mmCIF file of C-alpha atoms and ligand atoms in Angstrom:
data_model
loop_
_atom_site.group_PDB
_atom_site.id
_atom_site.type_symbol
_atom_site.label_atom_id
_atom_site.label_comp_id
_atom_site.label_asym_id
_atom_site.label_seq_id
_atom_site.Cartn_x
_atom_site.Cartn_y
_atom_site.Cartn_z
ATOM 1 C CA UNK X 30 49.021 -57.440 172.260
ATOM 2 C CA UNK X 31 49.545 -56.313 168.670
ATOM 3 C CA UNK X 32 50.486 -52.645 169.135
ATOM 4 C CA UNK X 33 48.659 -51.803 165.904
ATOM 5 C CA UNK X 34 48.700 -48.052 166.433
ATOM 6 C CA UNK X 35 52.212 -47.867 167.875
ATOM 7 C CA UNK X 36 53.670 -49.387 164.730
ATOM 8 C CA UNK X 37 51.507 -47.555 162.180
ATOM 9 C CA UNK X 38 52.978 -44.689 160.137
ATOM 10 C CA UNK X 39 51.834 -41.070 160.374
ATOM 11 C CA UNK X 40 52.839 -37.806 158.727
ATOM 12 C CA UNK X 41 54.067 -34.606 160.311
ATOM 13 C CA UNK X 42 53.483 -32.127 157.500
ATOM 14 C CA UNK X 43 55.201 -33.597 154.448
ATOM 15 C CA UNK X 44 57.355 -35.972 156.498
ATOM 16 C CA UNK X 45 56.211 -39.565 156.939
ATOM 17 C CA UNK X 46 57.271 -41.177 160.221
ATOM 18 C CA UNK X 47 57.325 -44.983 160.125
ATOM 19 C CA UNK X 48 55.820 -45.465 163.590
ATOM 20 C CA UNK X 49 54.538 -43.424 166.534
ATOM 21 C CA UNK X 50 57.651 -43.698 168.677
ATOM 22 C CA UNK X 51 59.571 -40.479 169.252
ATOM 23 C CA UNK X 52 62.822 -39.951 171.104
ATOM 24 C CA UNK X 53 62.106 -36.715 172.917
ATOM 25 C CA UNK X 54 64.848 -34.090 173.001
ATOM 26 C CA UNK X 55 67.498 -34.600 175.680
ATOM 27 C CA UNK X 56 70.643 -32.588 176.232
ATOM 28 C CA UNK X 57 73.486 -35.061 176.646
ATOM 29 C CA UNK X 58 76.503 -32.762 176.532
ATOM 30 C CA UNK X 59 78.277 -34.821 173.882
ATOM 31 C CA UNK X 60 78.936 -31.907 171.482
ATOM 32 C CA UNK X 61 82.014 -29.801 170.782
ATOM 33 C CA UNK X 62 82.521 -26.294 172.131
ATOM 34 C CA UNK X 63 81.827 -24.832 168.687
ATOM 35 C CA UNK X 64 78.502 -26.690 168.453
ATOM 36 C CA UNK X 65 79.567 -29.407 165.999
ATOM 37 C CA UNK X 66 78.587 -32.982 166.839
ATOM 38 C CA UNK X 67 81.240 -35.413 168.063
ATOM 39 C CA UNK X 68 81.515 -39.054 166.977
ATOM 40 C CA UNK X 69 80.239 -39.998 170.418
ATOM 41 C CA UNK X 70 77.121 -37.866 169.913
ATOM 42 C CA UNK X 71 76.399 -39.326 166.471
ATOM 43 C CA UNK X 72 76.956 -42.891 167.709
ATOM 44 C CA UNK X 73 74.603 -42.243 170.620
ATOM 45 C CA UNK X 74 71.752 -40.936 168.469
ATOM 46 C CA UNK X 75 72.291 -43.480 165.686
ATOM 47 C CA UNK X 76 71.947 -46.359 168.134
ATOM 48 C CA UNK X 77 68.450 -45.050 169.041
ATOM 49 C CA UNK X 78 67.520 -44.931 165.336
ATOM 50 C CA UNK X 79 68.881 -48.461 164.888
ATOM 51 C CA UNK X 80 66.660 -49.502 167.796
ATOM 52 C CA UNK X 81 63.558 -48.796 165.707
ATOM 53 C CA UNK X 82 62.433 -45.342 166.874
ATOM 54 C CA UNK X 83 60.507 -43.507 164.134
ATOM 55 C CA UNK X 84 61.426 -39.928 164.962
ATOM 56 C CA UNK X 85 64.517 -38.640 166.723
ATOM 57 C CA UNK X 86 64.414 -35.060 168.004
ATOM 58 C CA UNK X 87 67.795 -33.613 168.909
ATOM 59 C CA UNK X 88 68.641 -31.957 172.176
ATOM 60 C CA UNK X 89 68.381 -28.170 172.594
ATOM 61 C CA UNK X 90 70.321 -26.693 169.675
ATOM 62 C CA UNK X 91 71.432 -23.086 169.884
ATOM 63 C CA UNK X 92 70.672 -20.471 167.253
ATOM 64 C CA UNK X 93 72.645 -17.656 168.922
ATOM 65 C CA UNK X 94 76.103 -18.014 170.482
ATOM 66 C CA UNK X 95 76.226 -14.767 172.441
ATOM 67 C CA UNK X 96 73.353 -15.154 174.907
ATOM 68 C CA UNK X 97 71.678 -18.279 173.548
ATOM 69 C CA UNK X 98 74.136 -20.999 174.581
ATOM 70 C CA UNK X 99 72.744 -23.132 177.374
ATOM 71 C CA UNK X 100 75.628 -25.583 177.700
ATOM 72 C CA UNK X 101 79.260 -25.668 176.618
ATOM 73 C CA UNK X 102 78.903 -29.009 174.832
ATOM 74 C CA UNK X 103 75.549 -28.635 173.095
ATOM 75 C CA UNK X 104 74.707 -28.907 169.410
ATOM 76 C CA UNK X 105 74.403 -25.658 167.418
ATOM 77 C CA UNK X 106 72.887 -24.475 164.131
ATOM 78 C CA UNK X 107 74.069 -20.891 164.511
ATOM 79 C CA UNK X 108 76.656 -20.838 161.676
ATOM 80 C CA UNK X 109 76.983 -22.228 158.163
ATOM 81 C CA UNK X 110 79.905 -24.364 159.353
ATOM 82 C CA UNK X 111 77.353 -26.431 161.296
ATOM 83 C CA UNK X 112 75.665 -27.679 158.106
ATOM 84 C CA UNK X 113 78.258 -30.373 157.410
ATOM 85 C CA UNK X 114 77.910 -31.992 160.843
ATOM 86 C CA UNK X 115 74.125 -31.826 160.667
ATOM 87 C CA UNK X 116 74.259 -33.511 157.244
ATOM 88 C CA UNK X 117 76.236 -36.441 158.650
ATOM 89 C CA UNK X 118 73.824 -36.544 161.604
ATOM 90 C CA UNK X 119 70.793 -36.820 159.273
ATOM 91 C CA UNK X 120 72.467 -39.440 157.084
ATOM 92 C CA UNK X 121 73.231 -41.675 160.063
ATOM 93 C CA UNK X 122 69.622 -41.463 161.312
ATOM 94 C CA UNK X 123 68.194 -42.040 157.810
ATOM 95 C CA UNK X 124 70.224 -45.261 157.385
ATOM 96 C CA UNK X 125 67.754 -46.907 159.763
ATOM 97 C CA UNK X 126 64.553 -45.532 158.243
ATOM 98 C CA UNK X 127 64.103 -42.995 161.047
ATOM 99 C CA UNK X 128 63.566 -39.243 160.678
ATOM 100 C CA UNK X 129 65.463 -36.393 162.361
ATOM 101 C CA UNK X 130 64.148 -33.063 163.651
ATOM 102 C CA UNK X 131 66.442 -30.471 165.254
ATOM 103 C CA UNK X 132 65.166 -28.682 168.351
ATOM 104 C CA UNK X 133 65.877 -24.960 167.963
ATOM 105 C CA UNK X 134 66.335 -23.237 171.301
ATOM 106 C CA UNK X 135 67.158 -20.111 173.257
ATOM 107 C CA UNK X 136 67.249 -20.320 177.073
ATOM 108 C CA UNK X 137 66.373 -16.672 177.814
ATOM 109 C CA UNK X 138 66.479 -16.055 181.574
ATOM 110 C CA UNK X 139 66.955 -19.759 182.320
ATOM 111 C CA UNK X 140 70.645 -19.486 181.709
ATOM 112 C CA UNK X 141 73.664 -19.198 183.917
ATOM 113 C CA UNK X 142 75.317 -15.844 183.309
ATOM 114 C CA UNK X 143 78.580 -17.713 182.807
ATOM 115 C CA UNK X 144 77.343 -18.911 179.403
ATOM 116 C CA UNK X 145 76.422 -15.379 178.290
ATOM 117 C CA UNK X 146 79.116 -13.880 176.094
ATOM 118 C CA UNK X 147 81.718 -16.517 176.921
ATOM 119 C CA UNK X 148 80.929 -19.157 174.292
ATOM 120 C CA UNK X 149 82.292 -17.183 171.294
ATOM 121 C CA UNK X 150 85.429 -16.431 173.358
ATOM 122 C CA UNK X 151 85.831 -20.109 174.220
ATOM 123 C CA UNK X 152 85.410 -21.100 170.553
ATOM 124 C CA UNK X 153 88.107 -18.582 169.565
ATOM 125 C CA UNK X 154 90.417 -19.828 172.353
ATOM 126 C CA UNK X 155 89.994 -23.428 171.148
ATOM 127 C CA UNK X 156 91.114 -22.443 167.651
ATOM 128 C CA UNK X 157 94.386 -21.163 169.125
ATOM 129 C CA UNK X 158 94.825 -23.889 171.752
ATOM 130 C CA UNK X 159 93.325 -27.323 170.991
ATOM 131 C CA UNK X 160 93.413 -28.439 174.625
ATOM 132 C CA UNK X 161 91.448 -25.383 175.842
ATOM 133 C CA UNK X 162 88.173 -27.368 176.337
ATOM 134 C CA UNK X 163 89.986 -29.709 178.764
ATOM 135 C CA UNK X 164 91.130 -26.717 180.791
ATOM 136 C CA UNK X 165 87.686 -25.130 180.595
ATOM 137 C CA UNK X 166 85.905 -28.211 181.902
ATOM 138 C CA UNK X 167 88.433 -28.406 184.723
ATOM 139 C CA UNK X 168 88.096 -24.809 185.942
ATOM 140 C CA UNK X 169 84.517 -23.936 184.922
ATOM 141 C CA UNK X 170 82.648 -25.788 187.670
ATOM 142 C CA UNK X 171 84.570 -24.148 190.538
ATOM 143 C CA UNK X 172 85.331 -20.760 189.009
ATOM 144 C CA UNK X 173 81.866 -20.557 187.452
ATOM 145 C CA UNK X 174 80.183 -21.295 190.758
ATOM 146 C CA UNK X 175 82.167 -18.551 192.507
ATOM 147 C CA UNK X 176 81.460 -16.004 189.754
ATOM 148 C CA UNK X 177 77.738 -16.882 189.790
ATOM 149 C CA UNK X 178 77.521 -16.680 193.581
ATOM 150 C CA UNK X 179 79.228 -13.271 193.606
ATOM 151 C CA UNK X 180 76.955 -12.060 190.801
ATOM 152 C CA UNK X 181 79.967 -11.284 188.623
ATOM 153 C CA UNK X 182 78.562 -12.864 185.482
ATOM 154 C CA UNK X 183 76.636 -11.139 182.694
ATOM 155 C CA UNK X 184 72.878 -10.806 182.797
ATOM 156 C CA UNK X 185 70.807 -13.358 180.907
ATOM 157 C CA UNK X 186 68.105 -12.025 178.577
ATOM 158 C CA UNK X 187 64.309 -12.256 178.704
ATOM 159 C CA UNK X 188 61.324 -10.407 177.242
ATOM 160 C CA UNK X 189 61.365 -8.212 180.359
ATOM 161 C CA UNK X 190 63.734 -7.542 183.258
ATOM 162 C CA UNK X 191 61.878 -10.125 185.341
ATOM 163 C CA UNK X 192 62.917 -12.077 188.429
ATOM 164 C CA UNK X 193 65.632 -14.662 187.812
ATOM 165 C CA UNK X 194 64.429 -18.200 187.383
ATOM 166 C CA UNK X 195 64.678 -20.680 190.204
ATOM 167 C CA UNK X 196 67.693 -22.929 189.519
ATOM 168 C CA UNK X 197 69.455 -20.552 187.074
ATOM 169 C CA UNK X 198 69.566 -17.428 189.259
ATOM 170 C CA UNK X 199 71.699 -14.432 188.206
ATOM 171 C CA UNK X 200 70.544 -11.132 186.758
ATOM 172 C CA UNK X 201 68.042 -10.746 183.930
ATOM 173 C CA UNK X 202 67.757 -7.895 181.429
ATOM 174 C CA UNK X 203 65.054 -7.126 178.875
ATOM 175 C CA UNK X 204 65.794 -7.809 175.217
ATOM 176 C CA UNK X 205 65.961 -4.694 173.091
ATOM 177 C CA UNK X 206 63.477 -4.447 170.208
ATOM 178 C CA UNK X 207 66.262 -4.880 167.620
ATOM 179 C CA UNK X 208 67.579 -7.942 169.458
ATOM 180 C CA UNK X 209 64.143 -9.589 169.197
ATOM 181 C CA UNK X 210 64.084 -9.000 165.437
ATOM 182 C CA UNK X 211 67.604 -10.407 165.186
ATOM 183 C CA UNK X 212 66.580 -13.526 167.135
ATOM 184 C CA UNK X 213 63.622 -14.101 164.790
ATOM 185 C CA UNK X 214 66.103 -14.076 161.893
ATOM 186 C CA UNK X 215 68.519 -16.341 163.766
ATOM 187 C CA UNK X 216 65.840 -18.986 164.412
ATOM 188 C CA UNK X 217 64.977 -18.906 160.698
ATOM 189 C CA UNK X 218 68.668 -18.975 159.659
ATOM 190 C CA UNK X 219 69.062 -22.121 161.752
ATOM 191 C CA UNK X 220 66.021 -23.730 160.094
ATOM 192 C CA UNK X 221 67.481 -22.895 156.657
ATOM 193 C CA UNK X 222 70.726 -24.645 157.667
ATOM 194 C CA UNK X 223 68.845 -27.716 158.913
ATOM 195 C CA UNK X 224 66.948 -27.947 155.647
ATOM 196 C CA UNK X 225 70.152 -27.549 153.633
ATOM 197 C CA UNK X 226 71.682 -30.380 155.676
ATOM 198 C CA UNK X 227 68.854 -32.799 154.833
ATOM 199 C CA UNK X 228 67.364 -32.742 158.347
ATOM 200 C CA UNK X 229 63.645 -33.596 158.110
ATOM 201 C CA UNK X 230 62.239 -30.718 160.141
ATOM 202 C CA UNK X 231 62.637 -28.454 163.154
ATOM 203 C CA UNK X 232 61.046 -28.274 166.571
ATOM 204 C CA UNK X 233 60.745 -24.808 168.113
ATOM 205 C CA UNK X 234 61.366 -25.008 171.850
ATOM 206 C CA UNK X 235 58.401 -23.200 173.432
ATOM 207 C CA UNK X 236 58.359 -25.095 176.694
ATOM 208 C CA UNK X 237 60.121 -25.746 180.033
ATOM 209 C CA UNK X 238 60.338 -22.003 180.667
ATOM 210 C CA UNK X 239 62.790 -21.090 177.884
ATOM 211 C CA UNK X 240 62.695 -17.905 175.813
ATOM 212 C CA UNK X 241 59.702 -18.595 173.542
ATOM 213 C CA UNK X 242 57.618 -19.576 176.582
ATOM 214 C CA UNK X 243 58.906 -16.495 178.424
ATOM 215 C CA UNK X 244 57.268 -14.413 175.684
ATOM 216 C CA UNK X 245 54.003 -16.363 176.083
ATOM 217 C CA UNK X 246 53.887 -16.005 179.862
ATOM 218 C CA UNK X 247 52.474 -12.873 181.506
ATOM 219 C CA UNK X 248 54.834 -13.672 184.396
ATOM 220 C CA UNK X 249 58.011 -13.052 182.396
ATOM 221 C CA UNK X 250 56.632 -10.832 179.651
ATOM 222 C CA UNK X 251 55.517 -7.416 180.879
ATOM 223 C CA UNK X 252 56.583 -5.573 177.723
ATOM 224 C CA UNK X 253 54.553 -2.596 176.631
ATOM 225 C CA UNK X 254 55.497 -2.703 172.915
ATOM 226 C CA UNK X 255 53.988 -5.007 170.282
ATOM 227 C CA UNK X 256 55.594 -8.069 171.937
ATOM 228 C CA UNK X 257 53.642 -7.853 175.197
ATOM 229 C CA UNK X 258 50.475 -6.740 176.942
ATOM 230 C CA UNK X 259 47.918 -9.141 175.436
ATOM 231 C CA UNK X 260 47.490 -12.642 173.998
ATOM 232 C CA UNK X 261 48.306 -11.713 170.388
ATOM 233 C CA UNK X 262 51.339 -9.624 171.336
ATOM 234 C CA UNK X 263 52.781 -12.320 173.596
ATOM 235 C CA UNK X 264 52.403 -14.767 170.705
ATOM 236 C CA UNK X 265 54.080 -12.419 168.216
ATOM 237 C CA UNK X 266 57.699 -13.594 168.753
ATOM 238 C CA UNK X 267 56.748 -17.210 167.972
ATOM 239 C CA UNK X 268 54.477 -16.157 165.098
ATOM 240 C CA UNK X 269 57.255 -14.111 163.486
ATOM 241 C CA UNK X 270 59.676 -17.049 163.775
ATOM 242 C CA UNK X 271 57.167 -19.409 162.133
ATOM 243 C CA UNK X 272 56.390 -16.873 159.376
ATOM 244 C CA UNK X 273 60.079 -16.256 158.671
ATOM 245 C CA UNK X 274 60.759 -20.012 158.446
ATOM 246 C CA UNK X 275 57.773 -20.442 156.101
ATOM 247 C CA UNK X 276 59.004 -17.549 153.950
ATOM 248 C CA UNK X 277 62.477 -19.017 153.606
ATOM 249 C CA UNK X 278 61.853 -22.787 153.816
ATOM 250 C CA UNK X 279 58.376 -23.200 152.261
ATOM 251 C CA UNK X 280 56.526 -26.160 153.742
ATOM 252 C CA UNK X 281 59.513 -27.459 155.748
ATOM 253 C CA UNK X 282 57.976 -29.363 158.708
ATOM 254 C CA UNK X 283 57.737 -27.400 161.965
ATOM 255 C CA UNK X 284 56.741 -28.753 165.374
ATOM 256 C CA UNK X 285 56.209 -26.415 168.330
ATOM 257 C CA UNK X 286 56.956 -27.870 171.761
ATOM 258 C CA UNK X 287 54.587 -26.019 174.040
ATOM 259 C CA UNK X 288 53.972 -25.655 177.750
ATOM 260 C CA UNK X 289 50.203 -25.806 178.128
ATOM 261 C CA UNK X 290 50.233 -25.249 181.901
ATOM 262 C CA UNK X 291 52.995 -23.417 183.772
ATOM 263 C CA UNK X 292 51.785 -25.073 187.004
ATOM 264 C CA UNK X 293 52.583 -22.153 189.325
ATOM 265 C CA UNK X 294 49.547 -23.239 191.356
ATOM 266 C CA UNK X 295 51.443 -26.430 192.204
ATOM 267 C CA UNK X 296 54.114 -24.408 194.022
ATOM 268 C CA UNK X 297 51.644 -22.216 195.899
ATOM 269 C CA UNK X 298 51.788 -19.273 193.470
ATOM 270 C CA UNK X 299 48.215 -19.250 192.166
ATOM 271 C CA UNK X 300 47.508 -16.620 189.522
ATOM 272 C CA UNK X 301 51.149 -16.446 188.339
ATOM 273 C CA UNK X 302 51.908 -17.320 184.688
ATOM 274 C CA UNK X 303 49.301 -19.195 182.645
ATOM 275 C CA UNK X 304 47.226 -22.339 183.139
ATOM 276 C CA UNK X 305 45.672 -24.994 180.908
ATOM 277 C CA UNK X 306 42.828 -22.868 179.502
ATOM 278 C CA UNK X 307 45.215 -20.295 178.071
ATOM 279 C CA UNK X 308 47.677 -23.038 177.097
ATOM 280 C CA UNK X 309 45.033 -24.671 174.908
ATOM 281 C CA UNK X 310 44.234 -21.269 173.348
ATOM 282 C CA UNK X 311 47.923 -20.944 172.471
ATOM 283 C CA UNK X 312 47.851 -24.435 170.900
ATOM 284 C CA UNK X 313 44.836 -23.466 168.766
ATOM 285 C CA UNK X 314 46.518 -20.244 167.641
ATOM 286 C CA UNK X 315 49.709 -22.154 166.803
ATOM 287 C CA UNK X 316 47.748 -24.574 164.604
ATOM 288 C CA UNK X 317 46.250 -21.586 162.778
ATOM 289 C CA UNK X 318 49.796 -20.271 162.123
ATOM 290 C CA UNK X 319 50.339 -23.326 159.911
ATOM 291 C CA UNK X 320 52.576 -25.296 162.259
ATOM 292 C CA UNK X 321 52.598 -29.050 161.450
ATOM 293 C CA UNK X 322 52.411 -30.596 164.934
ATOM 294 C CA UNK X 323 52.298 -29.697 168.617
ATOM 295 C CA UNK X 324 54.506 -31.411 171.162
ATOM 296 C CA UNK X 325 52.682 -31.004 174.471
ATOM 297 C CA UNK X 326 54.694 -30.433 177.625
ATOM 298 C CA UNK X 327 54.374 -28.364 180.772
ATOM 299 C CA UNK X 328 55.960 -26.180 183.464
ATOM 300 C CA UNK X 329 59.268 -24.278 183.611
ATOM 301 C CA UNK X 330 62.418 -24.242 185.779
ATOM 302 C CA UNK X 331 60.372 -22.546 188.538
ATOM 303 C CA UNK X 332 58.119 -25.623 188.555
ATOM 304 C CA UNK X 333 60.799 -28.109 187.544
ATOM 305 C CA UNK X 334 59.230 -31.279 188.982
ATOM 306 C CA UNK X 335 56.235 -30.881 186.687
ATOM 307 C CA UNK X 336 58.086 -31.260 183.395
ATOM 308 C CA UNK X 337 60.980 -33.483 184.430
ATOM 309 C CA UNK X 338 59.044 -35.364 187.029
ATOM 310 C CA UNK X 339 60.724 -37.846 189.330
ATOM 311 C CA UNK X 340 59.793 -41.375 188.366
ATOM 312 C CA UNK X 341 57.848 -41.664 191.627
ATOM 313 C CA UNK X 342 55.038 -39.792 189.830
ATOM 314 C CA UNK X 343 52.239 -41.982 188.537
ATOM 315 C CA UNK X 344 52.721 -43.060 184.916
ATOM 316 C CA UNK X 345 50.641 -40.951 182.548
ATOM 317 C CA UNK X 346 49.777 -38.461 185.321
ATOM 318 C CA UNK X 347 49.791 -35.505 182.908
ATOM 319 C CA UNK X 348 48.236 -37.173 179.864
ATOM 320 C CA UNK X 349 45.155 -34.972 180.393
ATOM 321 C CA UNK X 350 47.232 -32.041 179.069
ATOM 322 C CA UNK X 351 47.795 -33.720 175.695
ATOM 323 C CA UNK X 352 44.152 -34.858 175.631
ATOM 324 C CA UNK X 353 42.965 -31.268 176.152
ATOM 325 C CA UNK X 354 45.021 -30.089 173.160
ATOM 326 C CA UNK X 355 44.141 -33.087 170.975
ATOM 327 C CA UNK X 356 40.448 -32.292 171.464
ATOM 328 C CA UNK X 357 40.922 -28.825 169.980
ATOM 329 C CA UNK X 358 43.404 -29.282 167.112
ATOM 330 C CA UNK X 359 43.570 -31.373 163.944
ATOM 331 C CA UNK X 360 47.353 -31.472 163.553
ATOM 332 C CA UNK X 361 49.292 -34.349 165.183
ATOM 333 C CA UNK X 362 49.953 -34.156 168.908
ATOM 334 C CA UNK X 363 53.156 -35.523 170.429
ATOM 335 C CA UNK X 364 53.628 -35.847 174.176
ATOM 336 C CA UNK X 365 56.035 -37.222 176.757
ATOM 337 C CA UNK X 366 54.022 -38.078 179.827
ATOM 338 C CA UNK X 367 55.775 -40.797 181.785
ATOM 339 C CA UNK X 368 55.089 -43.589 179.327
ATOM 340 C CA UNK X 369 56.834 -46.640 180.621
ATOM 341 C CA UNK X 370 55.470 -49.666 178.735
ATOM 342 C CA UNK X 371 54.322 -50.496 175.205
ATOM 343 C CA UNK X 372 50.905 -51.408 176.648
ATOM 344 C CA UNK X 373 50.564 -47.905 178.120
ATOM 345 C CA UNK X 374 51.767 -46.339 174.849
ATOM 346 C CA UNK X 375 49.263 -48.292 172.742
ATOM 347 C CA UNK X 376 46.439 -47.509 175.181
ATOM 348 C CA UNK X 377 47.151 -43.751 175.119
ATOM 349 C CA UNK X 378 47.180 -43.791 171.305
ATOM 350 C CA UNK X 379 43.939 -45.777 171.193
ATOM 351 C CA UNK X 380 42.269 -43.481 173.730
ATOM 352 C CA UNK X 381 43.034 -40.574 171.383
ATOM 353 C CA UNK X 382 45.163 -38.734 173.940
ATOM 354 C CA UNK X 383 48.046 -38.233 171.514
ATOM 355 C CA UNK X 384 49.269 -39.281 168.060
ATOM 356 C CA UNK X 385 52.919 -39.890 168.952
ATOM 357 C CA UNK X 386 54.442 -41.213 172.162
ATOM 358 C CA UNK X 387 57.587 -39.383 173.207
ATOM 359 C CA UNK X 388 60.030 -41.255 175.367
ATOM 360 C CA UNK X 389 62.914 -39.465 177.025
ATOM 361 C CA UNK X 390 64.571 -41.435 179.802
ATOM 362 C CA UNK X 391 63.432 -44.799 178.388
ATOM 363 C CA UNK X 392 65.637 -44.042 175.365
ATOM 364 C CA UNK X 393 68.567 -43.250 177.627
ATOM 365 C CA UNK X 394 68.069 -46.498 179.500
ATOM 366 C CA UNK X 395 67.543 -48.725 176.466
ATOM 367 C CA UNK X 396 68.253 -47.599 172.899
ATOM 368 C CA UNK X 397 66.318 -50.547 171.485
HETATM 369 C C1 FMN R 12 68.847 -35.566 180.691
HETATM 370 C C2 FMN R 12 67.642 -34.887 180.124
HETATM 371 C C3 FMN R 12 67.816 -33.822 179.246
HETATM 372 C C4 FMN R 12 66.694 -33.189 178.680
HETATM 373 N N1 FMN R 12 66.894 -32.210 177.748
HETATM 374 C C5 FMN R 12 65.820 -31.705 177.077
HETATM 375 C C6 FMN R 12 66.021 -30.864 175.949
HETATM 376 O O1 FMN R 12 67.146 -30.623 175.502
HETATM 377 N N2 FMN R 12 64.897 -30.350 175.360
HETATM 378 C C7 FMN R 12 63.629 -30.649 175.788
HETATM 379 O O2 FMN R 12 62.653 -30.140 175.231
HETATM 380 N N3 FMN R 12 63.427 -31.493 176.830
HETATM 381 C C8 FMN R 12 64.483 -32.047 177.457
HETATM 382 N N4 FMN R 12 64.278 -32.980 178.431
HETATM 383 C C9 FMN R 12 62.901 -33.431 178.738
HETATM 384 C C10 FMN R 12 62.525 -34.669 177.922
HETATM 385 O O3 FMN R 12 62.432 -34.375 176.550
HETATM 386 C C11 FMN R 12 61.173 -35.250 178.399
HETATM 387 O O4 FMN R 12 60.170 -34.311 178.178
HETATM 388 C C12 FMN R 12 61.195 -35.633 179.869
HETATM 389 O O5 FMN R 12 62.359 -36.378 180.166
HETATM 390 C C13 FMN R 12 59.949 -36.425 180.258
HETATM 391 O O6 FMN R 12 59.845 -37.591 179.502
HETATM 392 P P1 FMN R 12 60.286 -39.053 180.053
HETATM 393 O O7 FMN R 12 59.524 -39.269 181.319
HETATM 394 O O8 FMN R 12 59.927 -40.007 178.973
HETATM 395 O O9 FMN R 12 61.759 -38.993 180.322
HETATM 396 C C14 FMN R 12 65.385 -33.607 179.027
HETATM 397 C C15 FMN R 12 65.223 -34.675 179.923
HETATM 398 C C16 FMN R 12 66.329 -35.318 180.457
HETATM 399 C C17 FMN R 12 66.125 -36.488 181.370
#
């Protein structure tokens, strides 16, 4: 087999990607407490670029330290001091002809309360005591578990004071209007930093039940101001982020990773959240916003098995989601959908299901 499509170039906005192979975002926990990359992290990602992948998308990267940190060792783009590390990151990926996008993220209610408010304190403590992270990683699992179980941690944030998410638990409070405006600016600030660092583009994380999806979902967004109540209002948070990035970064490439079906019906909660029909409407509206590509995914923490499916699922079982979006939009469609062989990848490209094949766990297993 020749894999003609798999190894043909394609553009995402102004960025040309040498082939259709994407390393989908995966949190590895190789960062520093303050959000800078470590040598280990850069080596890890660079090896995947050396292996021939066309586009590398980073793991969830925080834009807000106070309630937006989802892990103690994740990458961040929340301060200007992150630009230097991101620049080195981009340079190491570019050495191999690959491109780098940073995935900008806020967990919203899908956060453990332990991470809310504590990250800035931990960063400050590390400045005073270099070995603080060692101590933190020793005590956090046990102490954190106890604090979470006793509900002694801070509330995570969401569009509304909705039920806590399965898996994260804890208390949830509604974002204040001013906090939403501040978050819009923080997403755009992060994009500005990525651009300044020579990163090729950003991916906005609107899937897997995190904050942007929480705004889109009638399940977690019951606001009565201009950010909730109908389709347009639920889309407003994402629209404002995209507009702010466009205003400050011109035609800098933007991908939106989008849940097109929350799959509540698969856990016996029919009528909760949104399904494929509305998901495709969101994709169409996102294209109209001027976004450069859509990365199709599904579900949330409540329906965990339907975005990070066990490998016992049939390969390509959810390719119909990408196909439904591809039929309605002209911009490139990326999708991770249990692709496990080059033959399957080529076939899905030829069938017109998607334009890029995203591989998560295959990249972990084999960087080349
Ligand atoms: C360890 C791990 C961490 C992940 N972290 C992220 C993440 O940071 N952002 C994201 O959008 N998806 C994340 N995902 C989901 C992957 O990007 C991908 O959608 C999923 O693994 C399905 O693709 P695959 O079957 O090729 O692995 C993660 C998956 C794994 C296995």
